[in-house]
JSON list of C-alpha atoms and ligand atoms in Angstrom, two decimals:
[
{"chain": "Y", "resi": 14, "resn": "MET", "atom": "CA", "xyz": [28.73, -5.52, -8.04]},
{"chain": "Y", "resi": 15, "resn": "SER", "atom": "CA", "xyz": [27.58, -2.57, -10.10]},
{"chain": "Y", "resi": 16, "resn": "PHE", "atom": "CA", "xyz": [25.45, -1.92, -13.17]},
{"chain": "Y", "resi": 17, "resn": "LEU", "atom": "CA", "xyz": [28.66, -1.20, -15.11]},
{"chain": "Y", "resi": 18, "resn": "THR", "atom": "CA", "xyz": [30.13, -4.56, -14.04]},
{"chain": "Y", "resi": 19, "resn": "GLU", "atom": "CA", "xyz": [27.04, -6.31, -15.37]},
{"chain": "Y", "resi": 20, "resn": "PHE", "atom": "CA", "xyz": [27.29, -4.33, -18.62]},
{"chain": "Y", "resi": 21, "resn": "ILE", "atom": "CA", "xyz": [30.90, -5.46, -19.07]},
{"chain": "Y", "resi": 22, "resn": "ARG", "atom": "CA", "xyz": [29.90, -9.07, -18.39]},
{"chain": "Y", "resi": 23, "resn": "SER", "atom": "CA", "xyz": [26.89, -9.04, -20.69]},
{"chain": "Y", "resi": 24, "resn": "PRO", "atom": "CA", "xyz": [26.70, -5.88, -22.86]},
{"chain": "Y", "resi": 25, "resn": "TRP", "atom": "CA", "xyz": [23.95, -7.14, -25.20]},
{"chain": "Y", "resi": 26, "resn": "THR", "atom": "CA", "xyz": [21.65, -8.12, -22.38]},
{"chain": "Y", "resi": 27, "resn": "VAL", "atom": "CA", "xyz": [22.21, -5.14, -20.11]},
{"chain": "Y", "resi": 28, "resn": "GLY", "atom": "CA", "xyz": [22.30, -2.69, -23.02]},
{"chain": "Y", "resi": 29, "resn": "ALA", "atom": "CA", "xyz": [23.38, 0.46, -21.10]},
{"chain": "Y", "resi": 30, "resn": "VAL", "atom": "CA", "xyz": [26.45, 1.49, -19.13]},
{"chain": "Y", "resi": 31, "resn": "ALA", "atom": "CA", "xyz": [24.49, 3.27, -16.41]},
{"chain": "Y", "resi": 32, "resn": "PRO", "atom": "CA", "xyz": [21.06, 3.03, -14.83]},
{"chain": "Y", "resi": 33, "resn": "SER", "atom": "CA", "xyz": [18.31, 5.42, -15.89]},
{"chain": "Y", "resi": 34, "resn": "SER", "atom": "CA", "xyz": [18.03, 8.74, -14.07]},
{"chain": "Y", "resi": 35, "resn": "ALA", "atom": "CA", "xyz": [15.30, 9.75, -11.63]},
{"chain": "Y", "resi": 36, "resn": "ALA", "atom": "CA", "xyz": [14.08, 12.23, -14.27]},
{"chain": "Y", "resi": 37, "resn": "LEU", "atom": "CA", "xyz": [13.50, 9.43, -16.80]},
{"chain": "Y", "resi": 38, "resn": "ALA", "atom": "CA", "xyz": [12.02, 7.17, -14.12]},
{"chain": "Y", "resi": 39, "resn": "ARG", "atom": "CA", "xyz": [9.42, 9.82, -13.21]},
{"chain": "Y", "resi": 40, "resn": "VAL", "atom": "CA", "xyz": [8.23, 10.06, -16.82]},
{"chain": "Y", "resi": 41, "resn": "ALA", "atom": "CA", "xyz": [8.28, 6.31, -17.51]},
{"chain": "Y", "resi": 42, "resn": "THR", "atom": "CA", "xyz": [6.36, 5.45, -14.34]},
{"chain": "Y", "resi": 43, "resn": "ALA", "atom": "CA", "xyz": [3.81, 8.29, -14.51]},
{"chain": "Y", "resi": 44, "resn": "PRO", "atom": "CA", "xyz": [0.95, 5.99, -15.72]},
{"chain": "Y", "resi": 45, "resn": "VAL", "atom": "CA", "xyz": [1.18, 3.86, -12.56]},
{"chain": "Y", "resi": 46, "resn": "PRO", "atom": "CA", "xyz": [-2.07, 4.69, -10.75]},
{"chain": "Y", "resi": 47, "resn": "ARG", "atom": "CA", "xyz": [-2.29, 5.17, -7.00]},
{"chain": "Y", "resi": 48, "resn": "THR", "atom": "CA", "xyz": [-5.38, 2.92, -6.80]},
{"chain": "Y", "resi": 49, "resn": "ALA", "atom": "CA", "xyz": [-5.61, -0.42, -5.01]},
{"chain": "Y", "resi": 50, "resn": "GLY", "atom": "CA", "xyz": [-5.66, -3.68, -6.96]},
{"chain": "Y", "resi": 51, "resn": "THR", "atom": "CA", "xyz": [-3.44, -2.49, -9.79]},
{"chain": "Y", "resi": 52, "resn": "VAL", "atom": "CA", "xyz": [-1.02, -5.00, -11.32]},
{"chain": "Y", "resi": 53, "resn": "VAL", "atom": "CA", "xyz": [2.17, -3.30, -12.43]},
{"chain": "Y", "resi": 54, "resn": "VAL", "atom": "CA", "xyz": [4.86, -5.20, -14.33]},
{"chain": "Y", "resi": 55, "resn": "GLU", "atom": "CA", "xyz": [8.36, -3.85, -14.73]},
{"chain": "Y", "resi": 56, "resn": "LEU", "atom": "CA", "xyz": [10.42, -5.47, -17.50]},
{"chain": "Y", "resi": 57, "resn": "GLY", "atom": "CA", "xyz": [14.22, -5.40, -17.29]},
{"chain": "Y", "resi": 58, "resn": "ALA", "atom": "CA", "xyz": [14.31, -3.92, -13.80]},
{"chain": "Y", "resi": 59, "resn": "GLY", "atom": "CA", "xyz": [18.13, -3.96, -13.54]},
{"chain": "Y", "resi": 60, "resn": "THR", "atom": "CA", "xyz": [19.34, -2.31, -10.34]},
{"chain": "Y", "resi": 61, "resn": "GLY", "atom": "CA", "xyz": [15.95, -0.71, -9.74]},
{"chain": "Y", "resi": 62, "resn": "ALA", "atom": "CA", "xyz": [16.08, 2.72, -11.38]},
{"chain": "Y", "resi": 63, "resn": "PHE", "atom": "CA", "xyz": [12.30, 2.55, -11.96]},
{"chain": "Y", "resi": 64, "resn": "THR", "atom": "CA", "xyz": [11.44, 0.18, -9.12]},
{"chain": "Y", "resi": 65, "resn": "GLY", "atom": "CA", "xyz": [11.48, 2.70, -6.27]},
{"chain": "Y", "resi": 66, "resn": "HIS", "atom": "CA", "xyz": [9.38, 5.15, -8.27]},
{"chain": "Y", "resi": 67, "resn": "ILE", "atom": "CA", "xyz": [6.76, 2.47, -8.97]},
{"chain": "Y", "resi": 68, "resn": "GLN", "atom": "CA", "xyz": [6.73, 1.50, -5.29]},
{"chain": "Y", "resi": 69, "resn": "GLN", "atom": "CA", "xyz": [6.29, 5.13, -4.27]},
{"chain": "Y", "resi": 70, "resn": "ARG", "atom": "CA", "xyz": [3.35, 5.56, -6.60]},
{"chain": "Y", "resi": 71, "resn": "LEU", "atom": "CA", "xyz": [1.70, 2.32, -5.47]},
{"chain": "Y", "resi": 72, "resn": "ALA", "atom": "CA", "xyz": [2.28, 3.23, -1.80]},
{"chain": "Y", "resi": 73, "resn": "GLY", "atom": "CA", "xyz": [1.55, -0.29, -0.62]},
{"chain": "Y", "resi": 74, "resn": "ASN", "atom": "CA", "xyz": [-1.37, -0.86, -3.00]},
{"chain": "Y", "resi": 75, "resn": "GLY", "atom": "CA", "xyz": [-1.42, -3.28, -5.92]},
{"chain": "Y", "resi": 76, "resn": "HIS", "atom": "CA", "xyz": [0.98, -5.99, -7.04]},
{"chain": "Y", "resi": 77, "resn": "HIS", "atom": "CA", "xyz": [4.37, -5.04, -8.49]},
{"chain": "Y", "resi": 78, "resn": "VAL", "atom": "CA", "xyz": [6.12, -7.78, -10.46]},
{"chain": "Y", "resi": 79, "resn": "ALA", "atom": "CA", "xyz": [9.68, -6.97, -11.57]},
{"chain": "Y", "resi": 80, "resn": "VAL", "atom": "CA", "xyz": [10.98, -9.27, -14.32]},
{"chain": "Y", "resi": 81, "resn": "GLU", "atom": "CA", "xyz": [14.76, -9.48, -14.67]},
{"chain": "Y", "resi": 82, "resn": "ILE", "atom": "CA", "xyz": [16.77, -12.03, -16.66]},
{"chain": "Y", "resi": 83, "resn": "ASN", "atom": "CA", "xyz": [20.11, -11.47, -14.90]},
{"chain": "Y", "resi": 84, "resn": "GLU", "atom": "CA", "xyz": [20.23, -13.53, -11.71]},
{"chain": "Y", "resi": 85, "resn": "ARG", "atom": "CA", "xyz": [22.72, -11.31, -9.85]},
{"chain": "Y", "resi": 86, "resn": "LEU", "atom": "CA", "xyz": [20.64, -8.23, -10.58]},
{"chain": "Y", "resi": 87, "resn": "ALA", "atom": "CA", "xyz": [17.42, -10.04, -9.65]},
{"chain": "Y", "resi": 88, "resn": "ILE", "atom": "CA", "xyz": [18.80, -11.10, -6.26]},
{"chain": "Y", "resi": 89, "resn": "ARG", "atom": "CA", "xyz": [20.12, -7.62, -5.60]},
{"chain": "Y", "resi": 90, "resn": "LEU", "atom": "CA", "xyz": [16.75, -6.12, -6.53]},
{"chain": "Y", "resi": 91, "resn": "ALA", "atom": "CA", "xyz": [14.83, -8.52, -4.27]},
{"chain": "Y", "resi": 92, "resn": "THR", "atom": "CA", "xyz": [17.15, -7.65, -1.40]},
{"chain": "Y", "resi": 93, "resn": "ARG", "atom": "CA", "xyz": [16.80, -3.91, -1.96]},
{"chain": "Y", "resi": 94, "resn": "TYR", "atom": "CA", "xyz": [13.02, -4.03, -2.44]},
{"chain": "Y", "resi": 95, "resn": "PRO", "atom": "CA", "xyz": [11.58, -6.84, -0.30]},
{"chain": "Y", "resi": 96, "resn": "THR", "atom": "CA", "xyz": [7.99, -5.81, -1.08]},
{"chain": "Y", "resi": 97, "resn": "VAL", "atom": "CA", "xyz": [8.50, -6.21, -4.83]},
{"chain": "Y", "resi": 98, "resn": "ASP", "atom": "CA", "xyz": [7.69, -9.58, -6.41]},
{"chain": "Y", "resi": 99, "resn": "VAL", "atom": "CA", "xyz": [10.90, -10.21, -8.36]},
{"chain": "Y", "resi": 100, "resn": "ALA", "atom": "CA", "xyz": [10.74, -12.86, -11.11]},
{"chain": "Y", "resi": 101, "resn": "LEU", "atom": "CA", "xyz": [13.98, -14.22, -12.52]},
{"chain": "Y", "resi": 102, "resn": "ALA", "atom": "CA", "xyz": [12.68, -14.73, -16.04]},
{"chain": "Y", "resi": 103, "resn": "ASP", "atom": "CA", "xyz": [12.82, -13.71, -19.66]},
{"chain": "Y", "resi": 104, "resn": "ALA", "atom": "CA", "xyz": [10.32, -10.97, -20.52]},
{"chain": "Y", "resi": 105, "resn": "ARG", "atom": "CA", "xyz": [9.23, -13.20, -23.40]},
{"chain": "Y", "resi": 106, "resn": "ASP", "atom": "CA", "xyz": [7.68, -15.49, -20.80]},
{"chain": "Y", "resi": 107, "resn": "LEU", "atom": "CA", "xyz": [5.54, -12.82, -19.17]},
{"chain": "Y", "resi": 108, "resn": "ASP", "atom": "CA", "xyz": [2.35, -14.82, -19.72]},
{"chain": "Y", "resi": 109, "resn": "ALA", "atom": "CA", "xyz": [3.75, -17.67, -17.63]},
{"chain": "Y", "resi": 110, "resn": "VAL", "atom": "CA", "xyz": [5.14, -15.30, -14.99]},
{"chain": "Y", "resi": 111, "resn": "LEU", "atom": "CA", "xyz": [1.68, -13.80, -14.48]},
{"chain": "Y", "resi": 112, "resn": "ALA", "atom": "CA", "xyz": [-0.12, -17.17, -14.66]},
{"chain": "Y", "resi": 113, "resn": "SER", "atom": "CA", "xyz": [2.17, -18.68, -12.02]},
{"chain": "Y", "resi": 114, "resn": "ARG", "atom": "CA", "xyz": [1.12, -15.85, -9.69]},
{"chain": "Y", "resi": 115, "resn": "GLY", "atom": "CA", "xyz": [-2.58, -16.15, -10.46]},
{"chain": "Y", "resi": 116, "resn": "LEU", "atom": "CA", "xyz": [-2.61, -12.72, -12.09]},
{"chain": "Y", "resi": 117, "resn": "PRO", "atom": "CA", "xyz": [-4.89, -12.51, -15.14]},
{"chain": "Y", "resi": 118, "resn": "HIS", "atom": "CA", "xyz": [-3.25, -9.46, -16.66]},
{"chain": "Y", "resi": 119, "resn": "ALA", "atom": "CA", "xyz": [-1.16, -6.35, -16.08]},
{"chain": "Y", "resi": 120, "resn": "ASP", "atom": "CA", "xyz": [-2.70, -2.89, -15.88]},
{"chain": "Y", "resi": 121, "resn": "VAL", "atom": "CA", "xyz": [0.58, -1.08, -16.48]},
{"chain": "Y", "resi": 122, "resn": "ILE", "atom": "CA", "xyz": [3.83, -2.38, -17.95]},
{"chain": "Y", "resi": 123, "resn": "VAL", "atom": "CA", "xyz": [6.94, -0.25, -17.58]},
{"chain": "Y", "resi": 124, "resn": "SER", "atom": "CA", "xyz": [9.81, -1.46, -19.71]},
{"chain": "Y", "resi": 125, "resn": "GLY", "atom": "CA", "xyz": [13.48, -0.80, -19.11]},
{"chain": "Y", "resi": 126, "resn": "LEU", "atom": "CA", "xyz": [14.49, -3.39, -21.69]},
{"chain": "Y", "resi": 127, "resn": "PRO", "atom": "CA", "xyz": [17.38, -2.73, -24.10]},
{"chain": "Y", "resi": 128, "resn": "TRP", "atom": "CA", "xyz": [15.29, -2.90, -27.30]},
{"chain": "Y", "resi": 129, "resn": "ALA", "atom": "CA", "xyz": [18.11, -1.65, -29.50]},
{"chain": "Y", "resi": 130, "resn": "ALA", "atom": "CA", "xyz": [20.24, -4.62, -28.49]},
{"chain": "Y", "resi": 131, "resn": "PHE", "atom": "CA", "xyz": [17.52, -7.13, -29.36]},
{"chain": "Y", "resi": 132, "resn": "ALA", "atom": "CA", "xyz": [17.39, -8.99, -32.66]},
{"chain": "Y", "resi": 133, "resn": "GLU", "atom": "CA", "xyz": [14.22, -8.45, -34.67]},
{"chain": "Y", "resi": 134, "resn": "GLY", "atom": "CA", "xyz": [12.61, -11.74, -33.61]},
{"chain": "Y", "resi": 135, "resn": "GLN", "atom": "CA", "xyz": [13.37, -11.15, -29.94]},
{"chain": "Y", "resi": 136, "resn": "GLN", "atom": "CA", "xyz": [11.99, -7.63, -30.13]},
{"chain": "Y", "resi": 137, "resn": "ARG", "atom": "CA", "xyz": [8.80, -8.96, -31.71]},
{"chain": "Y", "resi": 138, "resn": "ASP", "atom": "CA", "xyz": [8.39, -11.79, -29.17]},
{"chain": "Y", "resi": 139, "resn": "VAL", "atom": "CA", "xyz": [8.92, -9.55, -26.15]},
{"chain": "Y", "resi": 140, "resn": "LEU", "atom": "CA", "xyz": [6.52, -6.91, -27.42]},
{"chain": "Y", "resi": 141, "resn": "SER", "atom": "CA", "xyz": [3.90, -9.58, -28.18]},
{"chain": "Y", "resi": 142, "resn": "ALA", "atom": "CA", "xyz": [4.28, -10.95, -24.66]},
{"chain": "Y", "resi": 143, "resn": "ALA", "atom": "CA", "xyz": [3.74, -7.46, -23.22]},
{"chain": "Y", "resi": 144, "resn": "VAL", "atom": "CA", "xyz": [0.77, -6.64, -25.44]},
{"chain": "Y", "resi": 145, "resn": "ASP", "atom": "CA", "xyz": [-0.91, -9.97, -24.70]},
{"chain": "Y", "resi": 146, "resn": "ALA", "atom": "CA", "xyz": [-0.42, -9.50, -20.95]},
{"chain": "Y", "resi": 147, "resn": "LEU", "atom": "CA", "xyz": [-2.06, -6.06, -20.82]},
{"chain": "Y", "resi": 148, "resn": "SER", "atom": "CA", "xyz": [-5.67, -5.50, -19.82]},
{"chain": "Y", "resi": 149, "resn": "PRO", "atom": "CA", "xyz": [-7.78, -3.80, -22.54]},
{"chain": "Y", "resi": 150, "resn": "GLY", "atom": "CA", "xyz": [-7.35, -0.43, -20.82]},
{"chain": "Y", "resi": 151, "resn": "GLY", "atom": "CA", "xyz": [-3.71, -1.10, -20.03]},
{"chain": "Y", "resi": 152, "resn": "VAL", "atom": "CA", "xyz": [-0.76, 1.20, -20.58]},
{"chain": "Y", "resi": 153, "resn": "PHE", "atom": "CA", "xyz": [2.75, 0.32, -21.73]},
{"chain": "Y", "resi": 154, "resn": "THR", "atom": "CA", "xyz": [5.73, 2.65, -21.44]},
{"chain": "Y", "resi": 155, "resn": "THR", "atom": "CA", "xyz": [9.23, 2.20, -22.71]},
{"chain": "Y", "resi": 156, "resn": "PHE", "atom": "CA", "xyz": [12.13, 4.45, -23.59]},
{"chain": "Y", "resi": 157, "resn": "ALA", "atom": "CA", "xyz": [14.68, 5.01, -26.34]},
{"chain": "Y", "resi": 158, "resn": "TYR", "atom": "CA", "xyz": [17.88, 7.01, -26.36]},
{"chain": "Y", "resi": 159, "resn": "VAL", "atom": "CA", "xyz": [17.57, 10.16, -28.48]},
{"chain": "Y", "resi": 160, "resn": "HIS", "atom": "CA", "xyz": [20.90, 9.67, -30.27]},
{"chain": "Y", "resi": 161, "resn": "ALA", "atom": "CA", "xyz": [19.77, 6.23, -31.46]},
{"chain": "Y", "resi": 162, "resn": "ARG", "atom": "CA", "xyz": [16.17, 7.09, -32.22]},
{"chain": "Y", "resi": 163, "resn": "TRP", "atom": "CA", "xyz": [16.55, 6.94, -36.01]},
{"chain": "Y", "resi": 164, "resn": "ALA", "atom": "CA", "xyz": [18.79, 3.88, -36.05]},
{"chain": "Y", "resi": 165, "resn": "PRO", "atom": "CA", "xyz": [17.15, 0.74, -37.50]},
{"chain": "Y", "resi": 166, "resn": "PRO", "atom": "CA", "xyz": [16.39, -1.05, -34.18]},
{"chain": "Y", "resi": 167, "resn": "ALA", "atom": "CA", "xyz": [14.70, 2.02, -32.67]},
{"chain": "Y", "resi": 168, "resn": "ARG", "atom": "CA", "xyz": [12.72, 2.70, -35.84]},
{"chain": "Y", "resi": 169, "resn": "ARG", "atom": "CA", "xyz": [11.68, -0.93, -35.91]},
{"chain": "Y", "resi": 170, "resn": "LEU", "atom": "CA", "xyz": [10.53, -0.66, -32.31]},
{"chain": "Y", "resi": 171, "resn": "GLN", "atom": "CA", "xyz": [8.48, 2.47, -33.00]},
{"chain": "Y", "resi": 172, "resn": "ARG", "atom": "CA", "xyz": [6.83, 0.83, -36.02]},
{"chain": "Y", "resi": 173, "resn": "ALA", "atom": "CA", "xyz": [6.06, -2.25, -33.93]},
{"chain": "Y", "resi": 174, "resn": "LEU", "atom": "CA", "xyz": [4.58, -0.14, -31.13]},
{"chain": "Y", "resi": 175, "resn": "GLU", "atom": "CA", "xyz": [2.39, 1.71, -33.61]},
{"chain": "Y", "resi": 176, "resn": "SER", "atom": "CA", "xyz": [1.16, -1.58, -35.07]},
{"chain": "Y", "resi": 177, "resn": "ARG", "atom": "CA", "xyz": [0.37, -3.11, -31.67]},
{"chain": "Y", "resi": 178, "resn": "PHE", "atom": "CA", "xyz": [-1.22, -0.10, -29.93]},
{"chain": "Y", "resi": 179, "resn": "ASP", "atom": "CA", "xyz": [-4.03, 2.18, -30.96]},
{"chain": "Y", "resi": 180, "resn": "GLU", "atom": "CA", "xyz": [-2.27, 5.19, -29.44]},
{"chain": "Y", "resi": 181, "resn": "VAL", "atom": "CA", "xyz": [1.47, 5.83, -29.18]},
{"chain": "Y", "resi": 182, "resn": "VAL", "atom": "CA", "xyz": [2.54, 9.18, -27.76]},
{"chain": "Y", "resi": 183, "resn": "VAL", "atom": "CA", "xyz": [6.22, 10.09, -27.80]},
{"chain": "Y", "resi": 184, "resn": "GLY", "atom": "CA", "xyz": [7.14, 12.19, -24.79]},
{"chain": "Y", "resi": 185, "resn": "ARG", "atom": "CA", "xyz": [9.46, 15.15, -24.67]},
{"chain": "Y", "resi": 186, "resn": "THR", "atom": "CA", "xyz": [13.20, 14.53, -24.50]},
{"chain": "Y", "resi": 187, "resn": "VAL", "atom": "CA", "xyz": [14.39, 13.91, -20.96]},
{"chain": "Y", "resi": 188, "resn": "TRP", "atom": "CA", "xyz": [17.63, 15.88, -21.06]},
{"chain": "Y", "resi": 189, "resn": "GLY", "atom": "CA", "xyz": [18.37, 14.99, -17.44]},
{"chain": "Y", "resi": 190, "resn": "ASN", "atom": "CA", "xyz": [19.10, 11.40, -18.46]},
{"chain": "Y", "resi": 191, "resn": "LEU", "atom": "CA", "xyz": [22.54, 10.27, -19.59]},
{"chain": "Y", "resi": 192, "resn": "PRO", "atom": "CA", "xyz": [22.25, 9.84, -22.51]},
{"chain": "Y", "resi": 193, "resn": "PRO", "atom": "CA", "xyz": [19.09, 11.90, -23.15]},
{"chain": "Y", "resi": 194, "resn": "ALA", "atom": "CA", "xyz": [16.07, 9.70, -23.72]},
{"chain": "Y", "resi": 195, "resn": "LEU", "atom": "CA", "xyz": [12.40, 9.83, -24.59]},
{"chain": "Y", "resi": 196, "resn": "VAL", "atom": "CA", "xyz": [9.47, 7.77, -23.42]},
{"chain": "Y", "resi": 197, "resn": "TYR", "atom": "CA", "xyz": [6.80, 6.09, -25.54]},
{"chain": "Y", "resi": 198, "resn": "HIS", "atom": "CA", "xyz": [3.38, 6.03, -23.86]},
{"chain": "Y", "resi": 199, "resn": "CYS", "atom": "CA", "xyz": [1.28, 3.31, -25.52]},
{"chain": "Y", "resi": 200, "resn": "ARG", "atom": "CA", "xyz": [-2.43, 2.71, -24.92]},
{"chain": "Y", "resi": 201, "resn": "ARG", "atom": "CA", "xyz": [-5.20, 0.40, -26.15]},
{"chain": "Y", "resi": 202, "resn": "PRO", "atom": "CA", "xyz": [-3.28, -2.78, -26.99]},
{"chain": "Y", "resi": 203, "resn": "ALA", "atom": "CA", "xyz": [-4.34, -4.93, -29.93]},
{"chain": "Y", "resi": 204, "resn": "PRO", "atom": "CA", "xyz": [-3.49, -8.51, -28.93]},
{"chain": "Y", "resi": 205, "resn": "VAL", "atom": "CA", "xyz": [-2.98, -11.24, -31.50]},
{"chain": "Y", "resi": 206, "resn": "PRO", "atom": "CA", "xyz": [-3.38, -14.96, -30.68]},
{"chain": "Y", "resi": 207, "resn": "VAL", "atom": "CA", "xyz": [-0.20, -16.66, -29.52]},
{"chain": "Y", "resi": 208, "resn": "ALA", "atom": "CA", "xyz": [0.43, -20.44, -29.08]},
{"chain": "Y", "resi": 209, "resn": "GLY", "atom": "CA", "xyz": [0.16, -22.08, -25.56]},
{"chain": "Y", "resi": 210, "resn": "ALA", "atom": "CA", "xyz": [1.74, -20.53, -22.48]},
{"chain": "Y", "resi": 211, "resn": "GLY", "atom": "CA", "xyz": [3.66, -23.68, -21.41]},
{"chain": "Y", "resi": 212, "resn": "THR", "atom": "CA", "xyz": [5.49, -23.80, -18.08]},
{"chain": "Y", "resi": 213, "resn": "ARG", "atom": "CA", "xyz": [7.80, -20.83, -18.36]},
{"chain": "Y", "resi": 214, "resn": "GLY", "atom": "CA", "xyz": [6.88, -19.10, -15.12]},
{"chain": "Y", "resi": 215, "resn": "GLY", "atom": "CA", "xyz": [10.42, -18.10, -14.22]},
{"chain": "Y", "resi": 216, "resn": "ARG", "atom": "CA", "xyz": [11.61, -18.35, -10.64]},
{"chain": "Y", "resi": 217, "resn": "ALA", "atom": "CA", "xyz": [10.50, -16.14, -7.75]},
{"chain": "Y", "resi": 218, "resn": "VAL", "atom": "CA", "xyz": [13.59, -14.52, -6.25]},
{"chain": "Y", "resi": 219, "resn": "HIS", "atom": "CA", "xyz": [13.96, -14.02, -2.53]},
{"chain": "Y", "resi": 220, "resn": "PRO", "atom": "CA", "xyz": [16.54, -11.80, -0.89]},
{"chain": "Y", "resi": 221, "resn": "SER", "atom": "CA", "xyz": [18.67, -14.83, 0.06]},
{"chain": "Y", "resi": 222, "resn": "GLY", "atom": "CA", "xyz": [18.92, -15.79, -3.60]},
{"chain": "Y", "resi": 223, "resn": "ARG", "atom": "CA", "xyz": [17.20, -19.16, -3.00]},
{"chain": "W", "resi": 316, "resn": "LIG", "atom": "C1", "xyz": [19.18, -0.91, -20.00]},
{"chain": "W", "resi": 316, "resn": "LIG", "atom": "S1", "xyz": [19.03, -1.94, -18.55]},
{"chain": "W", "resi": 316, "resn": "LIG", "atom": "C2", "xyz": [17.77, -0.99, -17.71]},
{"chain": "W", "resi": 316, "resn": "LIG", "atom": "C3", "xyz": [17.68, -1.22, -16.23]},
{"chain": "W", "resi": 316, "resn": "LIG", "atom": "C4", "xyz": [16.74, -0.28, -15.48]},
{"chain": "W", "resi": 316, "resn": "LIG", "atom": "N1", "xyz": [15.35, -0.51, -15.82]},
{"chain": "W", "resi": 316, "resn": "LIG", "atom": "C5", "xyz": [17.09, 1.16, -15.81]},
{"chain": "W", "resi": 316, "resn": "LIG", "atom": "O1", "xyz": [16.33, 1.79, -16.56]},
{"chain": "W", "resi": 316, "resn": "LIG", "atom": "O2", "xyz": [18.13, 1.62, -15.34]},
{"chain": "W", "resi": 316, "resn": "LIG", "atom": "C6", "xyz": [18.18, -3.35, -19.20]},
{"chain": "W", "resi": 316, "resn": "LIG", "atom": "C7", "xyz": [17.85, -4.46, -18.20]},
{"chain": "W", "resi": 316, "resn": "LIG", "atom": "O3", "xyz": [17.04, -5.42, -18.86]},
{"chain": "W", "resi": 316, "resn": "LIG", "atom": "C8", "xyz": [17.46, -6.74, -18.49]},
{"chain": "W", "resi": 316, "resn": "LIG", "atom": "N2", "xyz": [17.06, -7.64, -19.59]},
{"chain": "W", "resi": 316, "resn": "LIG", "atom": "C9", "xyz": [17.59, -7.75, -20.84]},
{"chain": "W", "resi": 316, "resn": "LIG", "atom": "N3", "xyz": [16.93, -8.65, -21.56]},
{"chain": "W", "resi": 316, "resn": "LIG", "atom": "C10", "xyz": [15.92, -9.11, -20.78]},
{"chain": "W", "resi": 316, "resn": "LIG", "atom": "C11", "xyz": [14.87, -10.04, -20.99]},
{"chain": "W", "resi": 316, "resn": "LIG", "atom": "N4", "xyz": [14.74, -10.69, -22.16]},
{"chain": "W", "resi": 316, "resn": "LIG", "atom": "N5", "xyz": [14.01, -10.28, -19.99]},
{"chain": "W", "resi": 316, "resn": "LIG", "atom": "C12", "xyz": [14.14, -9.64, -18.78]},
{"chain": "W", "resi": 316, "resn": "LIG", "atom": "N6", "xyz": [15.11, -8.75, -18.52]},
{"chain": "W", "resi": 316, "resn": "LIG", "atom": "C13", "xyz": [15.99, -8.47, -19.52]},
{"chain": "W", "resi": 316, "resn": "LIG", "atom": "C14", "xyz": [18.96, -6.60, -18.34]},
{"chain": "W", "resi": 316, "resn": "LIG", "atom": "O4", "xyz": [19.53, -7.64, -17.57]},
{"chain": "W", "resi": 316, "resn": "LIG", "atom": "C15", "xyz": [19.06, -5.22, -17.67]},
{"chain": "W", "resi": 316, "resn": "LIG", "atom": "O5", "xyz": [18.98, -5.32, -16.28]}
]
């Protein structure tokens, strides 16, 4: 079972034909601190292109929650990275994922989500969930493909990021990614009130899949 197989099965959810490169992963995960007690959330972890880099930076410190909506990918991820807390859940339910683990907030959120494939409402809901989950000094990173940067979904995302964060810095193009991509580094979230968290904690995934 490969990333490409999952793309063919579910192109609008997977959103890319190949995993991100190590070059892109290094840039997207750079804000992950090497200090103990950090809560790092990875959204749309897929086959783990960013996961190993986050684990390397944490070096056994902190709590790394990887949220993935595709069950096959989530099981594969949990098997490959047994020290990562894999949640089979929709990123929209991040509040419940954190609450079910007793985590008050995330210090860093690294997103690998396919924003361009999301409808406007879904994009808004997922971003709200991420912003609301961040600590006041938290950092959010996500990426966009350069060729699609000026297409309506990517422009909508950039506008939304700029409205939800005090600082949005667009990184240099990562030419070593296929296709070339750039990373948004977003700081100082501005949360807005959202209705009750409910019971949407997702399901913890263990290597056996149970
Ligand atoms: C473009 S792939 C990126 C995978 C990996 N982070 C990388 O960069 O190679 C997007 C991933 O997001 C997952 N995904 C899509 N929508 C999601 C959602 N609402 N909640 C959680 N994961 C989602 C997909 O299943 C897929 O694994």
